[in-house]
Amino acid sequence: MKKVVSLLIAVLLLVSACAAFAEGSYKIAVVPKMTSIAWFERMEVGVNEYNEANGTDYFYGGSVEGADQAAYVESLLGAGYDALCVVPFDTEALDPILAKAREMGIVVITHEAAGLQNVDYDIEAFDNTAYGEHFMAAIGEKTGGTGEYIQIVGALTSASHMQWIEGAQAYQEANFPDMKQVGTLESADNQSTAYDKVKEALTANPNIVAIQGSAMGDVAGAALAVEELGLAGQVTIIGTSLVSVSGKYVEDGTISMIGFWDPALAGQAMIELAIATLEGRAEDGMSLPVEGYNDLALVDNVFYANAWIDVDASNVADEAYNF
């Protein structure tokens, strides 16, 4: 009888342990590029909603401005995390920190960092080259395929931003040979900096007919510069942003189109991929219980989803996109 009781207790303990893990007893942190902009405030909403829906307590936090993100991530390494989900601000600075995390047995999941090697997996809302090509196709259509254009990135070290503009440039060269890229500006993910640099570029070069933005505030900053210079309707502006940031410029036609993915869902997708990796379930063709992140394609160590959204004057008032 004692043996039976002992066996039953052991089984109950095992079931209890499994249930605890099923309920989210992994310790997971989600670290954005920075916490001070609307894009990553929206990602925090996604993590909070995930925790509320699943009874978990996964951590969300990071550097306010992004420049000290690597140091912030390093400060988490000794805190007992099972997985770190990171959107890198500077991939070069962060790479050795992520390598150290993996050496410690921590699962590392990134987003907007395709090509980074010291990670278990990176997850992208879409193929970055195709996203850039999509923007250039729209720019070429709006400009008639002629004229000079500039591109803006948050930083030259931002892997996804560079892939977007490089994809756009390659598409332009192949499809719009009468267009010419005349500058790549860095905004440091700061809308005011984008405004200043675009205004300077447009003042110095009146031949610019189009602007492609990458960081969330780039096209909003560009739109303000274009309006102040009296160039609204003459300079095409297209790029990544949110309706909450750039919607008014889309409504009045200063910005032709914005593209984005929901950072709230991206945060949730990182968490789900971290759990799948911890449990040995990550594989090509897998689907995560997050909208847009089904039938993921695995290329090298990058999972690609199909989750981009286009907003222009025809759908900017749709409440589904107002975040």
XYZ file of C-alpha atoms in Angstrom:
323
model
C 0.000 0.000 0.000
C 2.844 2.396 0.841
C 4.381 1.731 -2.559
C 1.059 2.448 -4.283
C 0.631 5.673 -2.315
C 4.214 6.736 -3.117
C 3.647 6.010 -6.797
C 0.413 8.025 -6.809
C 2.171 10.945 -5.115
C 4.983 10.829 -7.685
C 2.458 10.809 -10.546
C 0.557 13.728 -9.019
C 3.770 15.690 -8.602
C 4.698 15.024 -12.242
C 1.238 16.063 -13.453
C 1.434 19.168 -11.291
C 4.851 20.058 -12.716
C 3.649 19.579 -16.287
C 0.571 21.700 -15.596
C 2.754 24.425 -14.140
C 4.826 24.573 -17.308
C 1.651 24.507 -19.405
C 0.437 27.521 -17.435
C 3.591 29.459 -18.225
C 6.165 28.820 -15.544
C 8.932 29.575 -17.998
C 10.675 32.829 -17.227
C 10.652 34.903 -20.400
C 11.633 38.523 -21.069
C 10.641 40.616 -24.082
C 13.046 43.489 -24.768
C 12.141 46.077 -27.463
C 14.530 48.351 -29.327
C 13.399 51.130 -27.013
C 10.432 51.816 -24.779
C 9.864 55.479 -25.632
C 8.001 55.274 -28.964
C 4.448 54.289 -29.911
C 5.539 51.219 -31.880
C 6.993 49.508 -28.840
C 4.311 50.819 -26.521
C 1.974 48.846 -28.775
C 4.232 45.782 -28.380
C 3.926 46.156 -24.606
C 0.128 46.119 -25.003
C 0.489 42.793 -26.832
C 2.627 41.253 -24.075
C 0.227 42.482 -21.401
C -2.756 41.072 -23.288
C -0.912 37.770 -23.698
C -0.219 37.591 -19.970
C -3.827 38.382 -19.129
C -5.187 35.791 -21.563
C -2.789 33.030 -20.531
C -2.302 33.642 -16.830
C 1.412 34.292 -17.337
C 3.736 36.979 -16.048
C 6.273 37.412 -18.820
C 8.433 40.502 -18.458
C 8.462 43.467 -20.840
C 11.085 46.192 -20.500
C 14.116 47.792 -22.032
C 16.232 50.842 -22.714
C 14.319 54.118 -23.023
C 16.205 55.381 -26.077
C 17.834 52.179 -27.354
C 21.475 53.237 -27.310
C 22.206 51.235 -24.146
C 20.068 48.228 -25.109
C 23.048 45.848 -25.166
C 23.935 46.742 -21.583
C 20.296 46.327 -20.578
C 20.102 42.838 -22.104
C 23.390 41.896 -20.444
C 21.920 42.912 -17.087
C 19.226 40.262 -17.547
C 21.604 37.351 -18.095
C 21.998 36.501 -14.445
C 18.293 36.778 -13.621
C 17.369 33.181 -14.411
C 15.501 33.693 -17.653
C 14.690 30.645 -19.774
C 14.301 32.788 -22.895
C 15.041 36.307 -24.077
C 12.954 37.799 -26.903
C 14.754 40.843 -28.288
C 14.177 43.417 -31.029
C 17.772 44.628 -31.591
C 18.553 48.332 -31.794
C 22.182 47.755 -32.811
C 22.823 44.200 -33.982
C 26.614 44.581 -33.838
C 26.597 45.715 -30.211
C 24.035 43.125 -29.157
C 25.498 40.108 -30.972
C 28.180 39.171 -28.373
C 25.651 39.592 -25.546
C 23.246 37.195 -27.240
C 26.115 34.748 -27.796
C 26.820 34.863 -24.061
C 23.134 34.244 -23.321
C 23.090 31.127 -25.474
C 26.279 29.850 -23.839
C 24.375 30.096 -20.556
C 21.583 27.936 -21.981
C 19.125 30.780 -22.497
C 16.927 30.512 -25.598
C 17.296 33.643 -27.725
C 14.511 34.768 -30.067
C 14.826 37.979 -32.075
C 12.560 40.047 -34.322
C 13.629 42.497 -37.062
C 17.069 40.873 -37.103
C 17.185 38.377 -39.964
C 20.800 37.370 -40.528
C 21.855 37.564 -36.892
C 23.644 34.297 -36.106
C 23.896 34.145 -32.313
C 20.206 33.407 -31.850
C 18.087 30.287 -31.756
C 15.595 31.826 -34.165
C 14.584 35.170 -35.595
C 10.929 35.677 -36.495
C 9.833 38.158 -39.138
C 6.320 39.359 -39.944
C 7.243 38.898 -43.614
C 10.169 38.555 -45.988
C 12.082 41.834 -45.639
C 13.240 42.023 -49.241
C 9.692 41.535 -50.514
C 8.464 44.268 -48.157
C 10.995 46.738 -49.562
C 10.126 45.741 -53.131
C 6.469 46.343 -52.335
C 7.199 49.905 -51.201
C 9.256 50.659 -54.307
C 6.542 49.290 -56.580
C 4.148 51.787 -54.990
C 6.686 54.618 -55.235
C 7.333 53.849 -58.907
C 3.622 53.859 -59.641
C 3.090 57.203 -57.878
C 6.071 58.926 -59.531
C 5.677 57.459 -62.990
C 9.002 55.696 -62.539
C 11.149 58.822 -62.864
C 13.038 61.153 -60.528
C 15.357 61.068 -57.547
C 14.502 59.630 -54.143
C 15.930 59.334 -50.660
C 15.542 56.601 -48.067
C 15.528 56.827 -44.284
C 16.530 54.146 -41.779
C 16.568 54.214 -38.014
C 20.221 53.180 -38.122
C 22.585 51.741 -40.700
C 23.085 48.862 -38.249
C 19.363 48.016 -38.212
C 19.263 44.752 -40.158
C 15.604 44.866 -41.166
C 15.677 48.536 -42.201
C 18.693 47.917 -44.405
C 17.050 44.892 -46.002
C 13.957 46.964 -46.773
C 15.853 49.750 -48.498
C 18.231 47.396 -50.286
C 15.272 45.370 -51.563
C 13.653 48.597 -52.729
C 16.833 49.789 -54.467
C 17.284 46.509 -56.306
C 13.651 46.589 -57.421
C 14.033 50.189 -58.596
C 17.140 49.424 -60.610
C 15.425 46.474 -62.296
C 12.032 48.090 -62.881
C 12.435 51.868 -62.801
C 15.813 52.647 -64.424
C 14.902 56.332 -64.757
C 14.815 56.715 -60.989
C 17.904 57.298 -58.837
C 18.599 56.912 -55.129
C 20.462 60.033 -53.931
C 20.833 59.482 -50.209
C 20.309 57.286 -47.162
C 19.481 59.216 -43.986
C 19.665 57.948 -40.397
C 16.912 59.087 -38.040
C 17.949 57.222 -34.865
C 14.269 56.166 -34.703
C 13.455 59.785 -33.866
C 10.689 61.655 -35.695
C 12.224 65.093 -35.077
C 15.560 63.921 -36.473
C 13.804 62.561 -39.575
C 12.069 65.916 -40.006
C 15.325 67.871 -39.715
C 17.255 65.663 -42.121
C 14.490 65.448 -44.721
C 13.954 69.207 -44.660
C 17.685 69.736 -45.160
C 17.796 67.210 -48.020
C 14.771 68.694 -49.813
C 16.126 72.227 -49.446
C 19.472 71.178 -50.906
C 18.010 69.034 -53.711
C 14.767 70.139 -55.398
C 14.879 67.078 -57.686
C 13.780 64.675 -54.947
C 10.362 63.278 -55.843
C 9.996 60.454 -53.342
C 10.897 59.415 -49.797
C 10.888 55.902 -48.326
C 10.857 55.697 -44.526
C 11.752 52.741 -42.304
C 11.537 53.667 -38.625
C 8.068 54.273 -37.214
C 8.373 58.093 -37.133
C 10.329 58.584 -40.370
C 7.432 59.243 -42.736
C 5.627 61.457 -40.199
C 8.757 63.585 -39.827
C 9.169 63.656 -43.599
C 5.525 64.670 -44.064
C 5.894 67.651 -41.740
C 9.003 68.787 -43.630
C 7.239 68.395 -46.975
C 4.228 70.398 -45.780
C 6.359 73.198 -44.380
C 8.226 73.471 -47.670
C 4.977 73.596 -49.641
C 5.744 70.320 -51.424
C 2.695 68.290 -50.385
C 1.418 66.417 -53.424
C 4.724 66.889 -55.240
C 6.864 64.516 -53.164
C 5.630 60.946 -52.693
C 6.079 59.592 -49.163
C 5.733 55.885 -48.440
C 7.088 53.765 -45.618
C 6.587 51.980 -42.337
C 4.534 53.699 -39.650
C 1.359 53.403 -37.588
C -2.000 55.104 -38.081
C -1.705 56.646 -34.619
C 1.516 58.350 -35.711
C 1.003 59.107 -39.416
C -2.724 58.696 -40.028
C -3.455 62.414 -40.302
C -0.880 62.754 -43.079
C -2.389 59.772 -44.896
C -5.840 61.347 -44.588
C -4.722 64.656 -46.104
C -2.676 62.964 -48.842
C 0.788 64.104 -47.766
C 1.703 60.456 -47.178
C 0.565 58.126 -49.965
C 0.755 54.870 -48.044
C 2.063 53.348 -44.848
C 2.832 49.713 -44.265
C 3.209 47.980 -40.962
C 2.646 44.857 -38.963
C 1.033 44.847 -35.566
C 3.862 45.006 -33.002
C 1.474 43.664 -30.368
C 1.131 40.446 -32.350
C 4.877 40.369 -33.074
C 5.568 40.429 -29.336
C 3.161 37.568 -28.803
C 4.700 35.624 -31.693
C 8.156 35.946 -30.133
C 6.833 34.536 -26.860
C 5.104 31.635 -28.595
C 8.228 30.829 -30.624
C 10.338 30.937 -27.452
C 8.008 28.424 -25.804
C 8.008 26.201 -28.908
C 11.812 26.297 -28.933
C 12.061 25.473 -25.231
C 9.740 22.517 -25.825
C 11.474 21.330 -29.014
C 8.491 22.082 -31.279
C 9.974 24.758 -33.553
C 9.988 23.568 -37.173
C 9.369 24.648 -40.757
C 5.666 25.011 -41.571
C 4.602 25.402 -37.956
C 1.744 27.696 -36.986
C 1.671 29.839 -33.877
C -1.609 30.761 -32.135
C -1.125 34.376 -33.246
C -2.975 36.025 -36.145
C -0.821 36.167 -39.312
C 1.814 33.794 -37.951
C 0.601 30.535 -39.453
C 2.408 28.226 -41.885
C 5.751 29.848 -41.047
C 8.548 29.323 -43.558
C 11.926 28.538 -41.969
C 14.971 29.707 -43.936
C 18.271 29.124 -42.112
C 17.358 30.342 -38.609
C 14.616 32.778 -39.643
C 10.868 32.139 -39.540
C 8.856 34.212 -42.031
C 5.158 34.993 -41.565
C 2.641 36.809 -43.794
C 1.529 39.640 -41.571
C 2.027 43.010 -43.291
C -0.799 45.560 -43.635
C -1.123 48.458 -46.112
C -3.016 51.622 -45.189
C -3.802 54.476 -47.569
C -6.592 57.041 -47.878
C -9.097 54.273 -48.683
C -8.812 52.474 -45.333
C -7.022 54.825 -42.942
C -10.294 55.442 -41.038
C -10.773 51.709 -40.362
C -10.809 51.268 -36.585
C -9.143 47.871 -36.951
C -5.894 49.654 -37.867
C -6.120 52.565 -35.426
C -3.324 51.806 -32.991
